[in-house]
Short mmCIF file of C-alpha atoms in Angstrom, two decimals:
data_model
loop_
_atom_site.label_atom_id
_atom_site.label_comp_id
_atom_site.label_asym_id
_atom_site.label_seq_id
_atom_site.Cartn_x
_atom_site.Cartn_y
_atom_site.Cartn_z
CA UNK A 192 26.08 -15.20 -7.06
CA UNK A 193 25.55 -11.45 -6.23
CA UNK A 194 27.76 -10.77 -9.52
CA UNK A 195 25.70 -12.83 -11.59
CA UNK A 196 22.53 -11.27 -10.27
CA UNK A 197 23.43 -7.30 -10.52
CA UNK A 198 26.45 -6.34 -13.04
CA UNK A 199 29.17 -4.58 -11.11
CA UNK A 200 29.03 -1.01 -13.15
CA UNK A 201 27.91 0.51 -16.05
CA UNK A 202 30.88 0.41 -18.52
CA UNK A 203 30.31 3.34 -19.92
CA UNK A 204 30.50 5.26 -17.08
CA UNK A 205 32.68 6.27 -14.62
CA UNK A 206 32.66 4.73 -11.12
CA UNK A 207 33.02 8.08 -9.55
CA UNK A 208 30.54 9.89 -11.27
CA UNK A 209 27.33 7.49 -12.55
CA UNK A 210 24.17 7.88 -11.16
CA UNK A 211 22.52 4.26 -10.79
CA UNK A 212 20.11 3.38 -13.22
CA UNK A 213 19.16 0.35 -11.11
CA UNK A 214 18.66 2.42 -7.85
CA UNK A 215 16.64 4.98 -9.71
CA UNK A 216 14.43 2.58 -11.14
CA UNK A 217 14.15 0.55 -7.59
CA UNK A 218 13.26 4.07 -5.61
CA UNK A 219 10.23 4.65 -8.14
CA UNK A 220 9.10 1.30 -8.04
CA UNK A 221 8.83 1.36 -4.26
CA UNK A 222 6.57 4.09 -4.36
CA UNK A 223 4.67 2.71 -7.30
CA UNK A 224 1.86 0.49 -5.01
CA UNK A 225 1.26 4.19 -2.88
CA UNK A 226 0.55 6.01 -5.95
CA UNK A 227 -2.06 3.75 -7.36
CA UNK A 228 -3.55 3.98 -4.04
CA UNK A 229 -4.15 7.29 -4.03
CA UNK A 230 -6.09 7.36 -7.32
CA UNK A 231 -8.45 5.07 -5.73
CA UNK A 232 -9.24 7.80 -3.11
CA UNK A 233 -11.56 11.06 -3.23
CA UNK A 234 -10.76 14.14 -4.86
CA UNK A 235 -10.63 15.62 -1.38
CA UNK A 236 -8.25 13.18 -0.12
CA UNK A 237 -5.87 13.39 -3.05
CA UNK A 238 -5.77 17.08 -2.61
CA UNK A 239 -4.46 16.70 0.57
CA UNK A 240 -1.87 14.40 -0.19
CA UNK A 241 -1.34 16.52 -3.47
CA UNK A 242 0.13 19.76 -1.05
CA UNK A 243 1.84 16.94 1.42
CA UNK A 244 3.51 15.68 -1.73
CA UNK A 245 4.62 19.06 -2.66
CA UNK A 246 6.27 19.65 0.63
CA UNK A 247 8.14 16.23 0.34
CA UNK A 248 9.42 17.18 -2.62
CA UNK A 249 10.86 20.35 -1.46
CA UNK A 250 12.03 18.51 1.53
CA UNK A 251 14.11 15.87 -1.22
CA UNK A 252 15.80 18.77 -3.97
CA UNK A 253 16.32 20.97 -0.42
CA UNK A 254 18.71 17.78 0.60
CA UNK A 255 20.02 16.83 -2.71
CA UNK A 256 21.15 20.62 -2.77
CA UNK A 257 22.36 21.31 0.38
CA UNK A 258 24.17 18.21 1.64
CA UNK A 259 26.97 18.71 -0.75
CA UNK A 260 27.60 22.36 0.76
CA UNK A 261 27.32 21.44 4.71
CA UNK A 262 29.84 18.68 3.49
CA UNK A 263 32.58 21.36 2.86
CA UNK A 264 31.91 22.56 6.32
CA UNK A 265 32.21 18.97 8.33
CA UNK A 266 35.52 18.30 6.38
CA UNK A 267 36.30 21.57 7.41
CA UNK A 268 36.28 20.75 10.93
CA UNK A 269 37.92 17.33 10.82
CA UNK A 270 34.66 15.16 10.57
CA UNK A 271 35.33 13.63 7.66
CA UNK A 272 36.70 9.89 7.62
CA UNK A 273 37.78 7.41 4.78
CA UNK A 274 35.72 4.78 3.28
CA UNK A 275 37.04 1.46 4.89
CA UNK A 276 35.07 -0.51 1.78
CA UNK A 277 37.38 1.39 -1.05
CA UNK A 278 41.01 0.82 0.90
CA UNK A 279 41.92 -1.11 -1.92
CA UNK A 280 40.58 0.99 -4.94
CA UNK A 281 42.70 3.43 -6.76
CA UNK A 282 40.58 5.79 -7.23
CA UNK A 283 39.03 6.19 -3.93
CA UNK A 284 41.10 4.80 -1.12
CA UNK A 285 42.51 7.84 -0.36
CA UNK A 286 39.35 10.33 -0.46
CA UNK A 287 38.02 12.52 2.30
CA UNK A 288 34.17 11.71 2.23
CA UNK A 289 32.41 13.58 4.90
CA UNK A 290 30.28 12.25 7.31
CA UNK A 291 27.35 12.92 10.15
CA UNK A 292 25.16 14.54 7.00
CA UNK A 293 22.39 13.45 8.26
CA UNK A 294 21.93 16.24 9.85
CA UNK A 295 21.07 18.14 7.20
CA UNK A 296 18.42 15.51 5.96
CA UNK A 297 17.12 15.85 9.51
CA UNK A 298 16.69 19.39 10.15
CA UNK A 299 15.10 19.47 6.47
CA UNK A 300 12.69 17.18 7.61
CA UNK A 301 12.17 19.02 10.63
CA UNK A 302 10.86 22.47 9.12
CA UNK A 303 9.35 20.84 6.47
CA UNK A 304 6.69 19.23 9.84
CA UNK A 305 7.09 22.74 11.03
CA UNK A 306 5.48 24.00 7.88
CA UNK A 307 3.12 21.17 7.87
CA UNK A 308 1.88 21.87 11.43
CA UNK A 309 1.45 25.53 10.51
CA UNK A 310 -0.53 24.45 7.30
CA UNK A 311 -2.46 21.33 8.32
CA UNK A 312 -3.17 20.91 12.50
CA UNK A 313 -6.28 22.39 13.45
CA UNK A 314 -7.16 21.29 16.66
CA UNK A 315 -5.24 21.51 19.68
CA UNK A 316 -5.02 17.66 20.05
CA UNK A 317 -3.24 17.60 16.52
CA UNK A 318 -0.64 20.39 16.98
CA UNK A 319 0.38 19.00 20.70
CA UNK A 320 0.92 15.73 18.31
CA UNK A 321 3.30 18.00 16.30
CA UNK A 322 4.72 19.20 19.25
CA UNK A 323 5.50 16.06 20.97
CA UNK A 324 7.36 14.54 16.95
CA UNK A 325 9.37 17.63 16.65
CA UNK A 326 10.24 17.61 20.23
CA UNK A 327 10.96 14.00 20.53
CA UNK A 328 12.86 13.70 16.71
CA UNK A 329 14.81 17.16 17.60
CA UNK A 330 16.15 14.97 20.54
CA UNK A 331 17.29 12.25 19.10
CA UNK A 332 18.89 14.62 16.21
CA UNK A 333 21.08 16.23 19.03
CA UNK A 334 21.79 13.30 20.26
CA UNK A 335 22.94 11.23 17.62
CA UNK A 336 25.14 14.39 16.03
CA UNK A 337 26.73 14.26 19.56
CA UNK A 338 27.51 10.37 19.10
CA UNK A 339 28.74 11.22 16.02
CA UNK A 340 31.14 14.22 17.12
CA UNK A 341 31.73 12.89 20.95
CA UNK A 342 31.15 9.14 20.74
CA UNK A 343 29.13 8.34 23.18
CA UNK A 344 29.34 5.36 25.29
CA UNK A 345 26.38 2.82 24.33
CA UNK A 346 24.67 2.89 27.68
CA UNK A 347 23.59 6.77 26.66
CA UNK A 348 22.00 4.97 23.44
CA UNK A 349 19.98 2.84 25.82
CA UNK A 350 18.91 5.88 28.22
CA UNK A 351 18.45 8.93 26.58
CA UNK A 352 16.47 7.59 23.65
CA UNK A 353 13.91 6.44 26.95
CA UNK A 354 13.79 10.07 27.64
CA UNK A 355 13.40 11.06 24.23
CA UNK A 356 10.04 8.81 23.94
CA UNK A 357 8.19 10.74 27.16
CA UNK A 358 6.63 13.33 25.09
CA UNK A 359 5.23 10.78 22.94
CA UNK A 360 3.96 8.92 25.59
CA UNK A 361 2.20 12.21 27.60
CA UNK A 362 0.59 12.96 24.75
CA UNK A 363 -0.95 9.21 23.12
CA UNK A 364 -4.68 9.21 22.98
CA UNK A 365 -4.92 5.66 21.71
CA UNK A 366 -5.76 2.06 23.19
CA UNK A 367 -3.58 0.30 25.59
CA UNK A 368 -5.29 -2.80 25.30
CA UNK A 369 -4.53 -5.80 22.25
CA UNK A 370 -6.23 -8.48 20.70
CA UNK A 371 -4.89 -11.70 21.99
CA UNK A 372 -3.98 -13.96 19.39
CA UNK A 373 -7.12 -16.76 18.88
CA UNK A 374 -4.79 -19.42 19.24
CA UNK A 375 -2.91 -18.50 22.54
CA UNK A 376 -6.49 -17.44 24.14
CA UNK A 377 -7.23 -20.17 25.85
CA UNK A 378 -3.71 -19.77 27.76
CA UNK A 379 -5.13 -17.01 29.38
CA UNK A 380 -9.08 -17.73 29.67
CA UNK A 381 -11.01 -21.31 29.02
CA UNK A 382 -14.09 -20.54 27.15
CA UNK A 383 -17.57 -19.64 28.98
CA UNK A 384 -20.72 -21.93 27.76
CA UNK A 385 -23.19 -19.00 27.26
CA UNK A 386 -21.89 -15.37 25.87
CA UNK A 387 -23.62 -13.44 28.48
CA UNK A 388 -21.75 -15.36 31.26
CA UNK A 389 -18.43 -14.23 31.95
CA UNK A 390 -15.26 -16.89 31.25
CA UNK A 391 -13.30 -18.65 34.02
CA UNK A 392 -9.36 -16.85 34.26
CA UNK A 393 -6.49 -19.89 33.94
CA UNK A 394 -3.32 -19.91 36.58
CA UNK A 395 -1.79 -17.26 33.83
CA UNK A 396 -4.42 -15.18 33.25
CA UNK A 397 -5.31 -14.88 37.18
CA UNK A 398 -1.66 -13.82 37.55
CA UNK A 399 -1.72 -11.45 34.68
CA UNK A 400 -5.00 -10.15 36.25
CA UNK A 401 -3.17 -9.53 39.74
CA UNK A 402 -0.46 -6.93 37.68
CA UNK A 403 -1.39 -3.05 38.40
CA UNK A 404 -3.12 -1.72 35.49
CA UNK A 405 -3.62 -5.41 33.31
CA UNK A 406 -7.06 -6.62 32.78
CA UNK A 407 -7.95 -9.90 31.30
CA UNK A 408 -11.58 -9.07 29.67
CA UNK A 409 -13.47 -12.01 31.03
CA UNK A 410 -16.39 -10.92 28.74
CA UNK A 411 -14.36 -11.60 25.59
CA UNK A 412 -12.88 -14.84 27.20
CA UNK A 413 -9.38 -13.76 26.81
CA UNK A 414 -9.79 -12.47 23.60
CA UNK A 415 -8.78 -8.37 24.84
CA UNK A 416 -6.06 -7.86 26.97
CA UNK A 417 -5.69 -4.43 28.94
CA UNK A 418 -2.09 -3.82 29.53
CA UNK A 419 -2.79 0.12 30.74
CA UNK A 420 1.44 1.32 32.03
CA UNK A 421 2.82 -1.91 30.58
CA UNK A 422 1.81 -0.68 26.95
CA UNK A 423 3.24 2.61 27.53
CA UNK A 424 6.35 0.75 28.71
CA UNK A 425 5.99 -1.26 25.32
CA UNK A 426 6.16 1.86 23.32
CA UNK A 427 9.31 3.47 24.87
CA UNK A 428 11.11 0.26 24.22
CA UNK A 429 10.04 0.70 20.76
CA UNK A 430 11.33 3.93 20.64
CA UNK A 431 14.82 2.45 21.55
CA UNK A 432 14.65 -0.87 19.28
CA UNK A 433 13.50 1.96 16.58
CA UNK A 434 16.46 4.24 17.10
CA UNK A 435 18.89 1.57 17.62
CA UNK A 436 17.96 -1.35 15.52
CA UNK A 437 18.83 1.08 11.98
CA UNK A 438 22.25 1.93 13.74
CA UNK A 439 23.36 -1.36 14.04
CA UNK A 440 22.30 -2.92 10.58
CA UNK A 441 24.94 -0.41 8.30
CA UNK A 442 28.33 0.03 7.24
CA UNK A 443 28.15 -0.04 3.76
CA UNK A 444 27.27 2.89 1.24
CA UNK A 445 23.63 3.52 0.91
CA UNK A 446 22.04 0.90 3.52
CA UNK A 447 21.07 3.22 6.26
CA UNK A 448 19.34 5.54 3.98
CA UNK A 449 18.29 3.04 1.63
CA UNK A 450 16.61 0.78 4.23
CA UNK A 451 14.76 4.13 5.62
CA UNK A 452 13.26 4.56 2.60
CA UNK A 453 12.23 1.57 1.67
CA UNK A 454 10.24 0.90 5.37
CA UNK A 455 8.99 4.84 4.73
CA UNK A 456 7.78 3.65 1.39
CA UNK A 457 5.61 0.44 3.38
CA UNK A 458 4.68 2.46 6.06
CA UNK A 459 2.92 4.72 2.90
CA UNK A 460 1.60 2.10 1.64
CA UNK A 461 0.19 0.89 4.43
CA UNK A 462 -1.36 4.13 5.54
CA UNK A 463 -2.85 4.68 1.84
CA UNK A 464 -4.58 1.25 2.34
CA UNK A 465 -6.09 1.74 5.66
CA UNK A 466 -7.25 5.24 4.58
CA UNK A 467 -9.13 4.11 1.49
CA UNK A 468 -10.29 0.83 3.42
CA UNK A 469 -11.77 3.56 5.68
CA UNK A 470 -10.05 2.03 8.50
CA UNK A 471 -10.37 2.99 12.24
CA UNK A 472 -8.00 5.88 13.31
CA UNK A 473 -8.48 7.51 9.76
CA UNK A 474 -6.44 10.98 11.84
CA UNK A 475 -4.03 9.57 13.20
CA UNK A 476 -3.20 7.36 10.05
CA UNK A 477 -3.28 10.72 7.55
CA UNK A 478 -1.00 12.32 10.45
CA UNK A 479 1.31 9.16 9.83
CA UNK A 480 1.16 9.59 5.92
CA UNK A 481 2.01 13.69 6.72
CA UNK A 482 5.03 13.11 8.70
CA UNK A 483 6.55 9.64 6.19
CA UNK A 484 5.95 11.82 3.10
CA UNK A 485 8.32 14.75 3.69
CA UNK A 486 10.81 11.93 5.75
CA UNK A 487 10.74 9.71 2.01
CA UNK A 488 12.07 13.02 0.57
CA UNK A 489 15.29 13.98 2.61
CA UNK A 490 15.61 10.02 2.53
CA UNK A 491 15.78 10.34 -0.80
CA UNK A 492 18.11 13.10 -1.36
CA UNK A 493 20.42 11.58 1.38
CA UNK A 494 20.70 8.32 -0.48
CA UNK A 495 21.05 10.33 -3.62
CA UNK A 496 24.74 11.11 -1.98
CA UNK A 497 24.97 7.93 -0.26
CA UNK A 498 24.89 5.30 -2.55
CA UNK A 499 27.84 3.41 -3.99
CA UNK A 500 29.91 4.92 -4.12
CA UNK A 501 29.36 7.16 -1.42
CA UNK A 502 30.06 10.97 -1.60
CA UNK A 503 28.95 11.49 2.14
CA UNK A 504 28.31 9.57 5.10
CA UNK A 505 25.23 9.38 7.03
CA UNK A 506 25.88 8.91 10.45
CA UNK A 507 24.66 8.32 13.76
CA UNK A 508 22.54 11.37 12.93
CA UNK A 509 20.52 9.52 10.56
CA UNK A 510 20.18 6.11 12.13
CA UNK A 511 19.03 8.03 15.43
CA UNK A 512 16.74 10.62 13.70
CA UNK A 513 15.65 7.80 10.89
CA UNK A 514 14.27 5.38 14.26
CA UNK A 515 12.74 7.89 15.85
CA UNK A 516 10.71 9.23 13.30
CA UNK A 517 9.50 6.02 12.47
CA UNK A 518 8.52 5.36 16.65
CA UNK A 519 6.70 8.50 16.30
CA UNK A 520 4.72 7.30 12.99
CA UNK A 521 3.96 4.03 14.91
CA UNK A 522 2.78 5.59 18.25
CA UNK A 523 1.01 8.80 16.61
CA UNK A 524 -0.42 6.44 13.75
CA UNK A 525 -1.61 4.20 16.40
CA UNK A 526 0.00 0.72 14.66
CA UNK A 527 2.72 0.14 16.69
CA UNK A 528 2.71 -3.81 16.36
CA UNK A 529 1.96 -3.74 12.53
CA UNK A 530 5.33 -1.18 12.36
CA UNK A 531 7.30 -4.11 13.75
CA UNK A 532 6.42 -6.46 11.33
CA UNK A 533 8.22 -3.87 8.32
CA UNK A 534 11.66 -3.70 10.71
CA UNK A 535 12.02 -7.63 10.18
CA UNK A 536 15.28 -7.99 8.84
CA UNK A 537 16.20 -5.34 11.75
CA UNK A 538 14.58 -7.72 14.19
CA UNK A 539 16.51 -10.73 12.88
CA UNK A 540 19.67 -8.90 13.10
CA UNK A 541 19.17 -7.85 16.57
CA UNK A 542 18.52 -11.39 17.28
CA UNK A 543 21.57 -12.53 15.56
CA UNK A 544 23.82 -10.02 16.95
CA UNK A 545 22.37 -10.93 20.65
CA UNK A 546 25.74 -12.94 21.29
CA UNK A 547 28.04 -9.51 20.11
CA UNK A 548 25.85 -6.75 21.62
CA UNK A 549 25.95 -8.66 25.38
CA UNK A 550 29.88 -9.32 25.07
CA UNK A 551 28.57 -13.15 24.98
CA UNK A 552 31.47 -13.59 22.56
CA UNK A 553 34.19 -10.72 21.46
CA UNK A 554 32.31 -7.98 19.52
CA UNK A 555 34.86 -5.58 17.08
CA UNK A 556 34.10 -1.71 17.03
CA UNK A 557 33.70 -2.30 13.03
CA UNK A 558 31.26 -5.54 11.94
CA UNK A 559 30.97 -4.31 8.42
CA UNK A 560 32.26 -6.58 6.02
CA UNK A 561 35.82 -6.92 5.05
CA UNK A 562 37.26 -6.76 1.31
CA UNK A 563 38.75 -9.05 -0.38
CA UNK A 564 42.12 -7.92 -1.83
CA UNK A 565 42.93 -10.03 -4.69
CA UNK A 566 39.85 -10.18 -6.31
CA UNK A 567 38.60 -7.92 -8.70
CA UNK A 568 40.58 -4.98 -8.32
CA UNK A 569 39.40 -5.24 -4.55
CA UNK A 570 35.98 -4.45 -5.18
CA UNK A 571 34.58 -7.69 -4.15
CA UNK A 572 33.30 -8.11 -0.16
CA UNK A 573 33.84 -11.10 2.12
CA UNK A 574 32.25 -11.29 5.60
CA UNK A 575 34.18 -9.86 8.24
CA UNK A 576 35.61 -12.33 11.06
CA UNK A 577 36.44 -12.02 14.96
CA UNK A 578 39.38 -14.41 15.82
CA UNK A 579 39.60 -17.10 18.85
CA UNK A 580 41.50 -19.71 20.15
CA UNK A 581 40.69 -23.40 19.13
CA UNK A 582 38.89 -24.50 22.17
CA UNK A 583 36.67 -21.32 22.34
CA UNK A 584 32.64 -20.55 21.44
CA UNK A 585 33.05 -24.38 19.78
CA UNK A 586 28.81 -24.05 19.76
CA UNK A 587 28.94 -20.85 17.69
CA UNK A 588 31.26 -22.90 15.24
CA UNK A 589 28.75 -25.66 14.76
CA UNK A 590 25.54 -23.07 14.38
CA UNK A 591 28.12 -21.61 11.59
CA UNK A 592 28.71 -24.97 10.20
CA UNK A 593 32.57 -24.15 10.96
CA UNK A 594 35.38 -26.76 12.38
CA UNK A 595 35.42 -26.92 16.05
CA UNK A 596 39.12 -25.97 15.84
CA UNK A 597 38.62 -22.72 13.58
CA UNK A 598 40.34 -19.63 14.73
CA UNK A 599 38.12 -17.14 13.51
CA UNK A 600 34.16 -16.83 13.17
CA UNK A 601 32.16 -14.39 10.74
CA UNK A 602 30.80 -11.70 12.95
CA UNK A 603 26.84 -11.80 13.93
CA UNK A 604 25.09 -9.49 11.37
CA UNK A 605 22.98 -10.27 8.88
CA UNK A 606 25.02 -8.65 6.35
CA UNK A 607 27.72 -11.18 6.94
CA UNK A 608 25.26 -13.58 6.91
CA UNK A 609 24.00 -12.90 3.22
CA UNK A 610 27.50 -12.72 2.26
CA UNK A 611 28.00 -15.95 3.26
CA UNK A 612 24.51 -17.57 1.13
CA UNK A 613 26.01 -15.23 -2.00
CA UNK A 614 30.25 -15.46 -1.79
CA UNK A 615 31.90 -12.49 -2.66
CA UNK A 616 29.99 -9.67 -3.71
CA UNK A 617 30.56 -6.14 -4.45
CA UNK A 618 29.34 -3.10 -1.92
CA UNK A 619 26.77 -1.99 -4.36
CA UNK A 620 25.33 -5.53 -5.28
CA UNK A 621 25.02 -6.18 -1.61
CA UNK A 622 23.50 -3.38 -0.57
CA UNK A 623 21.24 -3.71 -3.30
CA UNK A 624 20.39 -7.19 -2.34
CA UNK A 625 19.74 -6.39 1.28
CA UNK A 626 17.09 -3.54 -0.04
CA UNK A 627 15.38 -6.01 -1.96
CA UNK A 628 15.29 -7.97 1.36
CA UNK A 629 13.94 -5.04 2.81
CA UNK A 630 11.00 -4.58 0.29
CA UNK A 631 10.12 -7.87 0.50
CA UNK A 632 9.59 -8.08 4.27
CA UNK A 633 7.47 -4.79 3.68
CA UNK A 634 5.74 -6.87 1.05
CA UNK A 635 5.28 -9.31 3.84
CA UNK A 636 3.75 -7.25 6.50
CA UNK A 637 1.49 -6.25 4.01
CA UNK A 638 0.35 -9.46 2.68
CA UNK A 639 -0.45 -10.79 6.73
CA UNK A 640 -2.27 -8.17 7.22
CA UNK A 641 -4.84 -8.05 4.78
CA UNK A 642 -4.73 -11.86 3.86
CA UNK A 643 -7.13 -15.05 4.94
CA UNK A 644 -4.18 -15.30 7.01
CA UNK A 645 -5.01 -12.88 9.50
CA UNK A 646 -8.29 -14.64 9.95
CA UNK A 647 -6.56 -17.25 11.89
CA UNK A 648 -4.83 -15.02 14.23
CA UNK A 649 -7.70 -12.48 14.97
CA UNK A 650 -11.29 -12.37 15.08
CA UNK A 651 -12.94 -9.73 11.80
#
């Protein structure tokens, strides 16, 4: 099905050396909803965003120029691997392709918010925000070019990116208190009679009332809910699902960077709407659209390398330094639970993989998916499989719609999971597919939270 959907190639050109006419054309239109945004906008504001455009655009020719050089130097030192999709093409089976490059996307993206902070914070609240994103990305930079030179044990990709999140934390200004869905209210508070009289608290709400730092607003009858610590907890946790959930949804050419630039693109998007809605927060959201714009250009320029088939490879650098940017746009642009609702396919693959990730059943080193050898020239992917004995994990066999005495069962990703819905499909169709997943999720977010929709959920 993925065949019929996306040719393979381009017949006239060559495999190794084509640039994608349906990537190209996907990238632009991605961005295309932001730009008609920002015409709707003042002259002022598109000024602004006219200089923070300029610096993302340094930020993506800087990358597309200097990722091939630093390659020479990782392959030079011996970190450099081959690409476990191509064992079975000709041409490319037996090629060196570099990998950790996303450090140079990151440390491009780095100056480039060094150069904004120098050009655009004014007030001492705005450059300790800078501070806290450089120091808190920088961190999880370091850290994931150490998993990718040292490989680090996956308990340090639970702790450190914790640490990593404090000087977020020290230095949020916003609310720690949500809006409590309309329809779970009730749960929480039964309604008072009069407005002026304050609401009666039910068994769960007293309890949640009786946590350090949690306040049920009686006044609202359930409707605001003051989590003080408990959100700050919430936040580092995203900081982790953020860091992690990018790293673990990969493996073939151009899906790390791919799926980074499509959320950066939402996250625009988004940020464009709420500034010309003249939303609350109007700072903190043009802080989010400073730090996305020059992170959509080394994107960009990484992916330009990236994609099928892949000249370098990403790395832990990028899935670590990828997440954490985005945390920081979330917590800085004060929309943490809207930034959730773009990392959807993320979310359902960390769901999915729950049985892997917690040793539940037997969890490979490698999920990615396998290729098929005899067909088409072995270009064609199948998902990949962890064997078992006959008697073993005979419920994960039914939820697969396998036989109970099957001796092997597709590993818990999503990618496998689409593989299954489209047969077998080539690395660049798939990937492809699974962006389009992506920008439809984005699509998603969007739509819920500006339709009738969110009428029913929320009050305004």
């Amino acid at each position: 099905l993925g065949e019929l959907i996306f040719p393979l190639s381009i017949p006239f050109m060559d495999v190794t050396k084509r640039r994608d006419v349906v990537a190209v054309i996907g990238a632009i239109l991605c961005l295309t909803p932001s730009l008609y945004v920002t015409t709707k906008l003042s002259n002022e504001l598109m000024i602004g965003l006219f200089y923070r455009s300029l610096i993302g655009i340094i930020a993506l020719i800087s990358s597309i120029i200097f990722i091939p050089k630093i390659a020479v130097y990782t392959e030079r030192k011996g970190l450099y691997g081959k690409d476990l999709g191509k064992r079975y093409m000709p041409l490319l089976k037996d090629i060196h392709v570099p990998e950790a490059l996303g450090i140079v996307s990151s440390i491009t993206f780095l100056v480039c918010i060094i150069l904004c902070q120098v050009i655009f914070a004014n007030s001492i609240e705005e450059k300790a925000n800078y501070n806290s994103a450089l120091t808190s990305i920088c961190f999880m930079v370091l850290l994931g070019f150490m998993d990718d030179v040292l490989d680090l044990p996956w308990r340090a990709k639970l702790f450190l990116p914790t640490i990593a999140s404090f000087p977020l934390l020290t230095t949020y200004t916003g609310s720690t208190s949500i809006m409590v869905p309309i329809p779970l209210r009730t749960l929480l508070a039964s309604p008072a009679e009069n407005i002026k009289e304050m609401s009666t608290l039910t068994p769960l709400g007293v309890l949640l009332d009786h946590l350090p730092t949690v306040v049920v607003d009686r006044m609202a009858s359930g409707a605001i809910l003051e989590l003080g610590i408990f959100y700050l907890v919430y936040m580092s946790m995203l900081s982790v699902f953020c860091t992690n959930a990018i790293n673990i949804y990969a493996g073939i050419n151009g899906l790390e960077a791919g799926q980074a630039y499509v959320i950066g693109c939402g996250i625009l998007y988004y940020g464009l709407l709420q500034i010309y809605l003249q939303s609350e927060d109007l700072e903190q959201y043009y802080f989010a659209i400073t730090l996305v714009i020059p992170f959509l250009g080394t994107s960009l320029g990484l992916l330009w390398h990236n994609w099928f088939p892949s000249k370098v490879f990403v790395g832990d650098t990028f899935c670590y330094f990828a997440g954490m940017t985005f945390a920081v746009i979330g917590i800085h642009g004060h929309f943490t639970k809207p930034l959730l609702l773009f990392f959807l396919p993320q979310v359902a693959n960390f769901i999915y993989s729950v049985p892997q990730l917690f040793k539940i059943v037997p969890c490979p080193r490698h999920r990615l998916p396998q290729v098929d050898e005899k067909s088409l020239n072995g270009m064609l992917m199948i998902p990949s499989t962890f064997k078992c004995k006959p008697e073993q994990y005979k419920i994960f066999k039914l939820i697969h719609f396998l036989p109970l005495d099957n001796e092997e069962i597709p590993n818990f990703t999503v990618i496998n999971l689409i593989l299954r819905m489209l047969g077998p499909t080539s690395e660049r169709n798939l990937c492809i597919v699974l962006l389009i997943l992506q920008a439809c999720t984005c699509f998603f977010a969007i739509f819920i939270r500006y339709s009738s929709i969110a009428s029913y959920l929320f009050d305004g």
